[in-house]
Coordinates of C-alpha atoms and ligand atoms in Angstrom, one line a residue:
X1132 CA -30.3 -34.2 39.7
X1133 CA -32.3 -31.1 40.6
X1134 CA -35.2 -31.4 42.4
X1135 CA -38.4 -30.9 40.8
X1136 CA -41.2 -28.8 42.6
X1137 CA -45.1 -29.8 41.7
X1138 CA -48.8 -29.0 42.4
X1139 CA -50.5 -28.3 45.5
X1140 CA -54.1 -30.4 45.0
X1141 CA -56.6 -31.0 47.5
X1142 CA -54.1 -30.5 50.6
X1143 CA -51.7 -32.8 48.7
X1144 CA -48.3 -32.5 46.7
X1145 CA -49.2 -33.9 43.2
X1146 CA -46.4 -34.8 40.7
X1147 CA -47.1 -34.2 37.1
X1148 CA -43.5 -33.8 35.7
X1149 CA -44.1 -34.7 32.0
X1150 CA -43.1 -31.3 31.3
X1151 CA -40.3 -29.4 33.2
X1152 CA -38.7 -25.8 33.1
X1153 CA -35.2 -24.8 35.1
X1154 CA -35.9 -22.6 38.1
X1155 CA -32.8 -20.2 38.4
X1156 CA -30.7 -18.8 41.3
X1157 CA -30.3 -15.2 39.7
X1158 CA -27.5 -14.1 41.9
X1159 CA -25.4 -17.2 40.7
X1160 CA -27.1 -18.0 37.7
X1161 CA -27.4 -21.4 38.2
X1162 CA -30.1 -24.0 37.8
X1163 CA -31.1 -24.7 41.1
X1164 CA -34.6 -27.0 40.3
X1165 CA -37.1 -27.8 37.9
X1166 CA -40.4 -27.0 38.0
X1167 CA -43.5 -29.2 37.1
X1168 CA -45.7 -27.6 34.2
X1169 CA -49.2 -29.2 34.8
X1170 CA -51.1 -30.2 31.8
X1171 CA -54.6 -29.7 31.4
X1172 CA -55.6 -32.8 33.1
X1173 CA -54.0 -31.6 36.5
X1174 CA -55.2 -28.3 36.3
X1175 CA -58.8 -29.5 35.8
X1176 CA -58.2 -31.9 38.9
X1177 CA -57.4 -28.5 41.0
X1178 CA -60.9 -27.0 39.8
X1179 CA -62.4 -30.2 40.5
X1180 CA -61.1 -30.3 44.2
X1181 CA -61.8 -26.7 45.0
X1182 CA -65.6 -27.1 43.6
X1183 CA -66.2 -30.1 46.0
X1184 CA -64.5 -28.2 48.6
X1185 CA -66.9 -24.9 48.4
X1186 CA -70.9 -26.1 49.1
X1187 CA -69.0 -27.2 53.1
X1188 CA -66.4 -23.7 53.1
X1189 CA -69.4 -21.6 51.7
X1190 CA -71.6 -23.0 54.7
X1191 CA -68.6 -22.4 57.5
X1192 CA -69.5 -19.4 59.7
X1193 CA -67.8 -16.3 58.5
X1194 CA -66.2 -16.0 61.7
X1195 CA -64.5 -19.6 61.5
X1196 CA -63.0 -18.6 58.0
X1197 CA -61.8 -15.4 59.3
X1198 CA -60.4 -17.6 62.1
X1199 CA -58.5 -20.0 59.8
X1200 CA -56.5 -16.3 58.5
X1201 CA -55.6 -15.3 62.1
X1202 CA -53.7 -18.7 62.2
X1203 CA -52.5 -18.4 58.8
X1204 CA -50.6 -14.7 59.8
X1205 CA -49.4 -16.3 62.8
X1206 CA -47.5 -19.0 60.7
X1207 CA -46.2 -16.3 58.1
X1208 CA -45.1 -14.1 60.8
X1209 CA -43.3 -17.4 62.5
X1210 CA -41.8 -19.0 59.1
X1211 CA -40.9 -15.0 57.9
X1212 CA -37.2 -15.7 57.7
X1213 CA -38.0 -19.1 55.4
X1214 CA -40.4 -17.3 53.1
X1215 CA -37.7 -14.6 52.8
X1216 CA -35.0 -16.9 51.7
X1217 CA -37.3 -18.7 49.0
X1218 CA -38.0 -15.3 47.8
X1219 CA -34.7 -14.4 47.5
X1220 CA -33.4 -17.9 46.1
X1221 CA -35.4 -17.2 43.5
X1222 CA -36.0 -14.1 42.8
X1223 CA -33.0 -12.8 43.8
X1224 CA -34.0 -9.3 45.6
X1225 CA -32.2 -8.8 48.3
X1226 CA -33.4 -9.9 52.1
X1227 CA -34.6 -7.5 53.9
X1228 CA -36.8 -6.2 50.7
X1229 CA -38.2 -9.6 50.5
X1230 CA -39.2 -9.0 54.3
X1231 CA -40.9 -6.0 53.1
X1232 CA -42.5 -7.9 50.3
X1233 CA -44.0 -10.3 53.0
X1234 CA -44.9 -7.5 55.4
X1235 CA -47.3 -5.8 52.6
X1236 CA -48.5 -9.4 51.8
X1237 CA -49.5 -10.2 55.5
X1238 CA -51.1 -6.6 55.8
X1239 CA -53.9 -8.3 53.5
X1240 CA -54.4 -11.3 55.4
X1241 CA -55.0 -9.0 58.3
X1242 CA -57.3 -7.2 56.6
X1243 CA -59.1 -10.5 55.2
X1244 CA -59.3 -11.2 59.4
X1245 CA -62.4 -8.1 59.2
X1246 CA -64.1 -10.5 56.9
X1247 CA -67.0 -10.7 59.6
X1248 CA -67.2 -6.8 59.4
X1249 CA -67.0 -6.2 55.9
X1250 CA -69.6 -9.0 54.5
X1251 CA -71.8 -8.0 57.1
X1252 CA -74.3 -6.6 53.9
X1253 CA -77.3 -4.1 54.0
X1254 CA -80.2 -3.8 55.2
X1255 CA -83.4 -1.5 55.0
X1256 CA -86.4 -2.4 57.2
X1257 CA -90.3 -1.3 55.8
X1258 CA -89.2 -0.1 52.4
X1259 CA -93.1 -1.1 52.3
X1260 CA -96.1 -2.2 54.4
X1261 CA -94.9 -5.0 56.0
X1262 CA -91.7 -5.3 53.5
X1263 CA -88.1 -5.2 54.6
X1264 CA -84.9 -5.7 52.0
X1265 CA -81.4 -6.5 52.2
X1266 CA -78.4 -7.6 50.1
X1267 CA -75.6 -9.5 50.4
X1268 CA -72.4 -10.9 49.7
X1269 CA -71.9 -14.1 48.5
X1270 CA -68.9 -16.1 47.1
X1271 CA -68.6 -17.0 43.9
X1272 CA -67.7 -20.6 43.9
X1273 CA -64.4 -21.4 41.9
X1274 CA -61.9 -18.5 41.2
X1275 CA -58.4 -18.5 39.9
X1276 CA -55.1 -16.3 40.4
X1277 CA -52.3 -16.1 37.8
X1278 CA -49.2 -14.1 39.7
X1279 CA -45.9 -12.7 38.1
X1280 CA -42.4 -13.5 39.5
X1281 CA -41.5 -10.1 40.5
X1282 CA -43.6 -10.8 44.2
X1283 CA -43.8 -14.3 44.5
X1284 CA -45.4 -14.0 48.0
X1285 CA -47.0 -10.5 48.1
X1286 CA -49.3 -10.8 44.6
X1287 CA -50.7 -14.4 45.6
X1288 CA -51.7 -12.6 48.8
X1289 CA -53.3 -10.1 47.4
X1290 CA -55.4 -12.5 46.0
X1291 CA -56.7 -15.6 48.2
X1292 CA -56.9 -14.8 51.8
X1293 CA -59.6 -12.4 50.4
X1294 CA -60.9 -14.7 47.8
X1295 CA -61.0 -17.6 50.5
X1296 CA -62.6 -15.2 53.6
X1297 CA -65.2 -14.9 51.6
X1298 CA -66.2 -18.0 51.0
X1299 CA -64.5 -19.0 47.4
X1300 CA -62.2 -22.0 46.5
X1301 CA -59.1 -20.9 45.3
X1302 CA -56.6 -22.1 42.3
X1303 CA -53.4 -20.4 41.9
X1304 CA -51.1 -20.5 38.8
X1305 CA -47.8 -18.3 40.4
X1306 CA -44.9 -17.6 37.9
X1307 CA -42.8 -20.9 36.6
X1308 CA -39.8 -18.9 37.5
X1309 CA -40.2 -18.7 41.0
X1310 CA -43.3 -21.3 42.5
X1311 CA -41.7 -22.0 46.0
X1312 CA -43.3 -19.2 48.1
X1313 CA -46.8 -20.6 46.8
X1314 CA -46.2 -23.7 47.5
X1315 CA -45.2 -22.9 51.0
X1316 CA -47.8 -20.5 51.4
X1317 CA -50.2 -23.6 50.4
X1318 CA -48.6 -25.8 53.3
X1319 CA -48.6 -22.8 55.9
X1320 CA -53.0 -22.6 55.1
X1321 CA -52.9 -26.1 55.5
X1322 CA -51.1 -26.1 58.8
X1323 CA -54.0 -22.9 59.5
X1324 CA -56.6 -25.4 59.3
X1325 CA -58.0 -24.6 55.7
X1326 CA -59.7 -27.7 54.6
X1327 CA -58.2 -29.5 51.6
X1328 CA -59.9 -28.7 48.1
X1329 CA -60.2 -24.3 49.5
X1330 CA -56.5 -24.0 48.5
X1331 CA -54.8 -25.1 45.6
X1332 CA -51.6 -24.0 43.5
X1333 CA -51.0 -25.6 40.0
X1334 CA -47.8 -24.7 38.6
X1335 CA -47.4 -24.2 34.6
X1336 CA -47.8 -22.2 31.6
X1337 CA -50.0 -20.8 28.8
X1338 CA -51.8 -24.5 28.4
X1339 CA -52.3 -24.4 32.6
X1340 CA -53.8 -20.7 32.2
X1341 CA -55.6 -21.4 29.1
X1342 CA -57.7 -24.1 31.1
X1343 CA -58.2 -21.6 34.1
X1344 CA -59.6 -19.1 31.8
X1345 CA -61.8 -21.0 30.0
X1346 CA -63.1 -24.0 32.3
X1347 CA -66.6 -23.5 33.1
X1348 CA -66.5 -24.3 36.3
X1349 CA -64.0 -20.9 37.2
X1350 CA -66.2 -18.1 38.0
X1351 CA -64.0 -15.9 38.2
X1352 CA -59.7 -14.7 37.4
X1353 CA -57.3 -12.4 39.1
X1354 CA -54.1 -11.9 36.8
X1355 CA -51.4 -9.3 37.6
X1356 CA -48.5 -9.3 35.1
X1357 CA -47.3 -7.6 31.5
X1358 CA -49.7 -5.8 29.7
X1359 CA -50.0 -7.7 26.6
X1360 CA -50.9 -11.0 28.6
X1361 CA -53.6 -8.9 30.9
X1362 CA -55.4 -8.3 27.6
X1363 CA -55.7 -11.8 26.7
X1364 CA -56.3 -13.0 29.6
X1365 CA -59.3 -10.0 30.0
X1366 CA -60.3 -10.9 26.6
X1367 CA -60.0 -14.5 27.1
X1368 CA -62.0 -14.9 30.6
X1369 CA -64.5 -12.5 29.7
X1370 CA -65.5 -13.8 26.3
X1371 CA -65.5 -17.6 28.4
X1372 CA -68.1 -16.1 31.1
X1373 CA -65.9 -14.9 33.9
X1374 CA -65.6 -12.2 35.9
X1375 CA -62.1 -10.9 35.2
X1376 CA -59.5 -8.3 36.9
X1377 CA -56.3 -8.0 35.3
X1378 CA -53.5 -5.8 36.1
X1379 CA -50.8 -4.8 33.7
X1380 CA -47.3 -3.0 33.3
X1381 CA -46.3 0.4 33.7
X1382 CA -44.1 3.7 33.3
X1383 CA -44.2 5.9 36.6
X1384 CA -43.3 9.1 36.5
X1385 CA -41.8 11.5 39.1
X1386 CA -42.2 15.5 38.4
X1387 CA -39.7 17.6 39.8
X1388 CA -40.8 20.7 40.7
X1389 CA -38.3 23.4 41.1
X1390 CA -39.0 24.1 44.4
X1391 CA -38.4 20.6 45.5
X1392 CA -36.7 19.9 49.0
X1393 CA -34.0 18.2 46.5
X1394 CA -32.3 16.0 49.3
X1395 CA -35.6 14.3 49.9
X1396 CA -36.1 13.9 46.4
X1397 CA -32.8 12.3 45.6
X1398 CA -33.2 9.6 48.3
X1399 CA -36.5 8.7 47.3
X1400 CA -36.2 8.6 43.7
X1401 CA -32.9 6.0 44.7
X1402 CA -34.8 3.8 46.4
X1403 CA -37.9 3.8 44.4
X1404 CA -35.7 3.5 40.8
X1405 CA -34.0 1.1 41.7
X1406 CA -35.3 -0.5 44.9
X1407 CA -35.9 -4.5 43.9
X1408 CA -33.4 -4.2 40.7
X1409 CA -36.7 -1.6 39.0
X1410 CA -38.7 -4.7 38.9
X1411 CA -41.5 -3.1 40.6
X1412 CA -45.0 -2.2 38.7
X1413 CA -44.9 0.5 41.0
X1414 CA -41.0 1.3 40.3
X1415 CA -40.5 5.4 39.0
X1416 CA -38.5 4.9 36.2
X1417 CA -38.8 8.0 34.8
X1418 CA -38.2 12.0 36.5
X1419 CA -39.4 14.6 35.2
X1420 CA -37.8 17.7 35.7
X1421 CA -39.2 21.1 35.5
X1422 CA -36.4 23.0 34.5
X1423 CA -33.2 23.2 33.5
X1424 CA -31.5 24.3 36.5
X1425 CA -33.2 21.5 38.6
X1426 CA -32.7 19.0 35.9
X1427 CA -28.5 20.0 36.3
X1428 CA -28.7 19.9 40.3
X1429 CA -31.1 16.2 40.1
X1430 CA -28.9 14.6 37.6
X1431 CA -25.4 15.2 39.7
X1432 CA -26.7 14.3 42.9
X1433 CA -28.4 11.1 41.5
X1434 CA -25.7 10.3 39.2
X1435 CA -23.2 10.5 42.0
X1436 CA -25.1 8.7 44.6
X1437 CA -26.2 5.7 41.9
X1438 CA -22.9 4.9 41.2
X1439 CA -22.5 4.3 44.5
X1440 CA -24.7 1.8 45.2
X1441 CA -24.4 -1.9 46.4
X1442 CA -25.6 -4.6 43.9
X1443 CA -24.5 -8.2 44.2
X1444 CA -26.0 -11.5 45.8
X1445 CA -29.9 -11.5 47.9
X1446 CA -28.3 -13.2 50.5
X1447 CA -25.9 -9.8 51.8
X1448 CA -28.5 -8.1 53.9
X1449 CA -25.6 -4.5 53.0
X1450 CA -26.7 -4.4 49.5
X1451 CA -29.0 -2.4 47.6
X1452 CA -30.4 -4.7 45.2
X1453 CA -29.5 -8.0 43.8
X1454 CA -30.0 -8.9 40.0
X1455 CA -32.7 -9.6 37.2
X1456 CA -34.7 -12.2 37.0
X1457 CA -32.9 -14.3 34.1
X1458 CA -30.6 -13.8 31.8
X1459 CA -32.4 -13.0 28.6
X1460 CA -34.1 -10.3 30.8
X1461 CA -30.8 -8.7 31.6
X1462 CA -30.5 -8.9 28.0
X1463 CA -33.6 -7.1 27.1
X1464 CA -32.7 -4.1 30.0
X1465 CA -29.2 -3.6 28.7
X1466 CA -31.2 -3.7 25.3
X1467 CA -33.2 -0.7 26.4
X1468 CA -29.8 1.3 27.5
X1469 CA -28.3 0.9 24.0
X1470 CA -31.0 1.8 22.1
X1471 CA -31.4 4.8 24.4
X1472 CA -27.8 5.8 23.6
X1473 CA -28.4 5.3 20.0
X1474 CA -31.4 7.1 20.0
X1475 CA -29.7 10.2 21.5
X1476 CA -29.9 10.2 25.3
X1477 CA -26.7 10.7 27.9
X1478 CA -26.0 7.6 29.9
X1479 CA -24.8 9.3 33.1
X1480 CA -24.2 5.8 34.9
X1481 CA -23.7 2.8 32.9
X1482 CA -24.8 -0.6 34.7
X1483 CA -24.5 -2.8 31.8
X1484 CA -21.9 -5.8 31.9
X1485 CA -21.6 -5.8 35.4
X1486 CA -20.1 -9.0 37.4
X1487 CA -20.2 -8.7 41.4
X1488 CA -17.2 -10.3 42.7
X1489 CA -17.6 -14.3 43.3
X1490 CA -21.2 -13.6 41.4
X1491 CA -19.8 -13.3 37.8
X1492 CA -22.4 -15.6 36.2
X1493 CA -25.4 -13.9 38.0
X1494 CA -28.1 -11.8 36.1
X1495 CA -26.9 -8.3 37.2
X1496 CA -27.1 -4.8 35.5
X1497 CA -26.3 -2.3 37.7
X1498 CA -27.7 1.6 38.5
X1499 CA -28.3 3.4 35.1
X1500 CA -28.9 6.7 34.9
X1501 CA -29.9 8.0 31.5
X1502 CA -30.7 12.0 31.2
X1503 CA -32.4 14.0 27.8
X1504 CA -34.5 11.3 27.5
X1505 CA -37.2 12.5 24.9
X1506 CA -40.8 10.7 24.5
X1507 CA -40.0 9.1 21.0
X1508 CA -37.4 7.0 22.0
X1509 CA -38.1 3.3 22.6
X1510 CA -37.2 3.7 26.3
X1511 CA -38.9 5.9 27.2
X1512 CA -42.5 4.5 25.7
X1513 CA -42.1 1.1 26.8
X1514 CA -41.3 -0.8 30.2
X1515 CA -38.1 -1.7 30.8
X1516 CA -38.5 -3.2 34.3
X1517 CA -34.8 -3.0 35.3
X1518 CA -32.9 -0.7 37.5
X1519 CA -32.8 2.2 35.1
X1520 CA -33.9 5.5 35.6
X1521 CA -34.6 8.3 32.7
X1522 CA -35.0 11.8 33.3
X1523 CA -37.1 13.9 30.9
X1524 CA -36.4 17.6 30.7
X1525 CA -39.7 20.0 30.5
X1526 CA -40.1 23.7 31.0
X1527 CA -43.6 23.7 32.7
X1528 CA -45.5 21.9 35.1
X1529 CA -48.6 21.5 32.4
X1530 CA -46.1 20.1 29.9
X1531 CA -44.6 17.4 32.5
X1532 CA -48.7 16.1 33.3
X1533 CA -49.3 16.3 29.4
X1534 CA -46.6 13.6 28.9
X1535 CA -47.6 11.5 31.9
X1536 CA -51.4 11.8 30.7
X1537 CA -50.5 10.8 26.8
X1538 CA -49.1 7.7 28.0
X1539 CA -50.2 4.4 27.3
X1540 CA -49.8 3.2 31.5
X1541 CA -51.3 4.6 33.8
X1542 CA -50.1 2.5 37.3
X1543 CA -48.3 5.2 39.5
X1544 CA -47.3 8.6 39.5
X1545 CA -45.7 11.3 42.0
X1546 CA -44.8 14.8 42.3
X1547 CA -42.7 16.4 44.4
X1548 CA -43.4 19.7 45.2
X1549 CA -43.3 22.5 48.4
X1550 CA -46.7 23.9 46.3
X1551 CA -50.2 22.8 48.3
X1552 CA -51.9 24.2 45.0
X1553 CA -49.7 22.6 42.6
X1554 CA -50.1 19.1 44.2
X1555 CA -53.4 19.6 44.4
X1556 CA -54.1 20.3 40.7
X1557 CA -51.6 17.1 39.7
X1558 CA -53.3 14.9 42.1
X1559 CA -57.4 16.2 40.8
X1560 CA -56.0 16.2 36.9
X1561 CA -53.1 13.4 36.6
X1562 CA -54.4 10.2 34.3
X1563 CA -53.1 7.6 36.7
X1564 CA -54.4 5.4 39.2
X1565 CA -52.2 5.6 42.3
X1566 CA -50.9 9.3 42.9
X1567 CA -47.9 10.4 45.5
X1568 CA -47.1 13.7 46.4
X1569 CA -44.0 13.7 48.2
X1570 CA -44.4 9.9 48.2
X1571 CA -42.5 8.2 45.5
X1572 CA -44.0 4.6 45.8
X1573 CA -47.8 5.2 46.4
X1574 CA -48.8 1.7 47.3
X1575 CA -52.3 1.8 48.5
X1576 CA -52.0 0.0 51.9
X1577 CA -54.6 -3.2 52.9
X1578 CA -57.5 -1.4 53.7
X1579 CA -57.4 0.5 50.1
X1580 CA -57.5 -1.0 47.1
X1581 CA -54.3 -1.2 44.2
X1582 CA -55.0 -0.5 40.9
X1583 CA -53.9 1.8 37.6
X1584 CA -55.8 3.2 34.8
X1585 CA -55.4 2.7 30.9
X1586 CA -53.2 -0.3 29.7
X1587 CA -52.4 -1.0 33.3
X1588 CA -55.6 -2.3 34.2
X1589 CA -58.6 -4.1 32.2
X1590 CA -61.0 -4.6 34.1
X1591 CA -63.3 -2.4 36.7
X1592 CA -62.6 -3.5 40.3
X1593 CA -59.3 -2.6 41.9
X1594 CA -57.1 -5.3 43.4
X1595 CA -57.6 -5.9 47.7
X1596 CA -58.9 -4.3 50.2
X1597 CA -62.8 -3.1 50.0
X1598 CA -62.5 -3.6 45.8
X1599 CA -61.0 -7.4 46.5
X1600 CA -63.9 -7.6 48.7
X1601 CA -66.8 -6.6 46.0
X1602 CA -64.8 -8.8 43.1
X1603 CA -64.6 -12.3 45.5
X1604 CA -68.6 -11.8 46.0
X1605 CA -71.9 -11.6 44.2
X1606 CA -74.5 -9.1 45.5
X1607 CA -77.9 -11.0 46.0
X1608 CA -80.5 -8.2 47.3
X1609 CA -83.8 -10.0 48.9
X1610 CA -87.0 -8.5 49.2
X1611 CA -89.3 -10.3 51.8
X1612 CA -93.1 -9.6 52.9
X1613 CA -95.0 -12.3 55.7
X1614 CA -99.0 -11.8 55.1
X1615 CA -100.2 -11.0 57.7
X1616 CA -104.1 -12.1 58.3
X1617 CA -105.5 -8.7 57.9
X1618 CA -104.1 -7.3 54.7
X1619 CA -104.7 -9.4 51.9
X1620 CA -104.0 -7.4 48.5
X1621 CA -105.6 -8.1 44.9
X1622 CA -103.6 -8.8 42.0
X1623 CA -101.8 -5.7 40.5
X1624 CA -100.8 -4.7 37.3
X1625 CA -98.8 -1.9 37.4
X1626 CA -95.5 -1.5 38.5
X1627 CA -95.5 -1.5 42.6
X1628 CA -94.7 1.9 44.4
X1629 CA -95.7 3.3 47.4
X1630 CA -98.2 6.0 46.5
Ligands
LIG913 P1 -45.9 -12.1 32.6 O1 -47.0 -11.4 32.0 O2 -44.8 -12.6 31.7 O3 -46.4 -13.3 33.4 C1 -47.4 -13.2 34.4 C2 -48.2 -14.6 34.4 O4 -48.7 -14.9 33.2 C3 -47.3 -15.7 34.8 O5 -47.9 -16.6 35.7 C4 -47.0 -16.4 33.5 O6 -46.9 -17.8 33.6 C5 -48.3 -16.1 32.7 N1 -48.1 -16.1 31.3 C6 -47.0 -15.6 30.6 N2 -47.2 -15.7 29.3 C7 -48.4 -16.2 29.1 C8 -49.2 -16.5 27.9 N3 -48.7 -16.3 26.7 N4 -50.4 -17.0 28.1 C9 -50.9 -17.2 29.3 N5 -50.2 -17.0 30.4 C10 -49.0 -16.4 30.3 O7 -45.3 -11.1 33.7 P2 -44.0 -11.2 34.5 O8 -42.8 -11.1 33.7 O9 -44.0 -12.5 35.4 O10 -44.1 -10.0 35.5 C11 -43.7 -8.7 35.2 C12 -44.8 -7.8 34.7 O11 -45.9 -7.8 35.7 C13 -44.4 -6.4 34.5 O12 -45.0 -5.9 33.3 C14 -45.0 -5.7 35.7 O13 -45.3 -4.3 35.5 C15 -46.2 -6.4 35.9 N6 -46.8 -6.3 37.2 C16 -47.9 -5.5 37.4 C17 -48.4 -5.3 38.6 C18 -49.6 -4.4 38.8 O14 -50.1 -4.5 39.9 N7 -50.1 -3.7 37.8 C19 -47.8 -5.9 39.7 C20 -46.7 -6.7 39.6 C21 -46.2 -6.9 38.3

């Protein structure tokens, strides 16, 4: 009998296990729980505990809020090694990328400490006789986040510690496949001091999200995931009322300039293809190389070194990456390989069918490396989300941005250049949202804020850092004036202005 992992609801573990759903170990491929799939009834308990909690958490002191995050960071740092191994349990990357998962997660709860700073508003003084104005920023009430599995810790803190600092009540829906990070995370605030109600994680599917997004009391919902579901949930939460961000998929491309420092090149595009099995939004899953000769020289280096690389269990700290998420996703990737090879590309490195020793049953596919990729083949338009990489041969710079600007994502992008002028026309022209140049994962750090264009993003306000701030808060902008005894004005009709 597996255990079977709940809801979080107003500081409490609730049980509501008439549905269940098998939580995997994808590096043995076994069931290791089961996880509760909260029906409507429990979800609308979570709204109803975080809307009693918010007139008191509103009304706390910015500074006492911000105080509760300082705590919190001290108990992730402390229980880092825990929250790494429920990561990796069920998620299956390897540990010390989990680590790094955590580290960019706890970067925003650090940032979430300058609440005090950041919510500190505007203000003018005499925009009149006698009349001063400011704004400011107040919470929302209710908000919801709905995470994907690929960072069970790091997207969830993107979300709340922000959401929470300034002022909101918080219910998170993380991914079915792996919930324990969340759930710890939920204990951890607890521990903090957050008072019960702020905090609350239902775990579920479509009929849990369906009530987030259209429960009147939910002011507002944060989603991160595929593209197809960011559109209905956009669609969805916006047509119910809500203030909506949702981030989607995407296809990064890296351009390959033929002046490249190659070395550098190949050791980043390794990491960055197939760094956390590809299943990174920001992964580059696709280089395009300008040139033949460069295109020759790229595809034997990375060819030789791909084939090289580790891949088996998340608990072996020496390998590389660790496998899928499940196995119809390893499925789906292998899918993406064939139909690449029947559609004409050159699979340099094959990864499908592999089986790690004493890990034969685990979700693996290992490096692929698939060259004369061309943009009409299924592979290339759509995400694959595994640790493949494509390279796409183009004879000019202008015809490399073309293909990166015609398509349909628009999360990350990179070029890798020894050309100031080059990079600098890429980064002012390129139709993407978060641009490297020499940098092959361009994660915006804390302070920033993470988002793509086109289908990777619906929706206006970036994720974190100053954006997170803005989307958690309602701008209110008062306009005050105290009589005094000897100006008393008359009515006035037109419109006031100061003459
Ligand atoms: P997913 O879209 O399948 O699931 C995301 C969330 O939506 C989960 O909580 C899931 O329970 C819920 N969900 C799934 N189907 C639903 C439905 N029909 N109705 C309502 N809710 C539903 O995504 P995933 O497979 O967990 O994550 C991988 C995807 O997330 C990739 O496409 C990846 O690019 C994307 N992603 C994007 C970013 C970004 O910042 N743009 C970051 C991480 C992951």
């Amino acid at each position: 009998m597996t255990a079977i992992l709940g809801h979080f609801i107003n500081g409490q573990s609730v049980a509501d296990n008439a549905r269940t759903q098998d939580v995997y170990n994808p590096s043995t491929g076994a069931v290791s729980k089961q996880v509760a799939l909260a029906s409507k009834a429990t979800v609308e308990e979570a709204i109803a505990a975080a809307q009693a909690a918010f007139p008191a958490w509103r009304n706390e002191p910015v500074i006492k809020r911000a105080r509760v995050m300082f705590k919190f960071k001290e108990l992730l740092e402390a229980n880092r090694d825990h929250i790494c191994k429920l990561i990796g349990e069920e998620h299956g990357k390897i540990l010390h990328d989990a680590a790094g998962e955590l580290q960019r997660g706890i970067e925003n709860v650090e940032y979430a400490c300058a609440a005090p700073e950041f919510l500190k508003g505007e203000y003018s003084k005499n925009v009149g006789p006698g009349i001063d104005s400011w704004s400011e920023f107040q919470p929302l009430g209710v908000v919801a986040g709905i995470t994907p599995f690929n960072f069970p810790a790091m997207v969830p803190l993107w979300m709340f510690p922000m959401a929470i600092v300034c002022g909101n009540c918080f219910v998170l829906k993380p991914s079915e496949r792996n919930p324990s990070a969340s759930l710890y995370l939920a204990e951890l605030l607890k521990q903090a001091g957050l008072p019960d109600g702020v905090f609350n994680v239902v775990n579920g599917d479509k009929e849990a999200v369906d009530t987030l997004l259209t429960d009147p009391r939910v002011q507002a919902v944060s989603f991160v995931g595929s593209t197809p579901i960011a559109r209905y949930i956009y669609a969805t939460a916006t047509a119910n009322g809500k203030r909506c961000q949702a981030l989607g998929g995407a296809k990064n491309h890296a351009i390959v300039m033929p002046d490249a420092d190659l070395d550098n090149v190949v050791n980043s595009l390794l990491g960055a293809a197939f760094g956390s099995s590809g299943e990174r939004c920001m992964a580059l899953s696709v280089a395009v190389a300008v040139g033949d000769e460069i295109a020759d020289r790229l595809v034997a280096q990375i060819g030789a070194a791909a084939a090289k690389l580790k891949v088996g269990a998340y608990s072996n700290t020496d390998n590389d990456f660790g496998p899928v998420i499940t196995a119809a996703h390893k499925a789906k990737v292998e899918g993406y390989i064939q139909s690449a090879e029947e559609q004409g590309a050159t699979i340099v490195v094959d990864g499908r069918g592999l089986k790690p020793e004493g890990y034969e049953n685990g979700f693996f596919v290992g490096a692929t490396l698939i060259d004369r990729v061309t943009p009409d083949m299924v592979s290339y338009q759509e995400e694959i989300f595994g640790p493949v990489l494509q390279v796409v041969r183009v004879q000019t710079m202008h015809e490399a941005m073309e293909l990166i600007n015609n398509h349909l994502y628009g999360n990350g992008t990179c070029i890798y250049t020894r050309d100031g002028e080059a990079a600098r026309y890429f980064s002012d022209h390129i139709q993407v949202g978060m641009v490297g140049i020499n940098i092959p994962l361009p994660v915006p750090v804390s302070y920033h804020s993470f988002g793509g264009w086109k289908q990777s993003l619906f929706g206006d306000l970036y994720a974190y850092g100053p954006d997170g701030a803005r989307f958690y808060t309602r701008r209110k902008t008062i306009t005050q004036r105290w009589p005094t005894s000897e100006v008393r004005e008359g009515a006035q009709f037109s419109m006031p202005t100061l003459g």
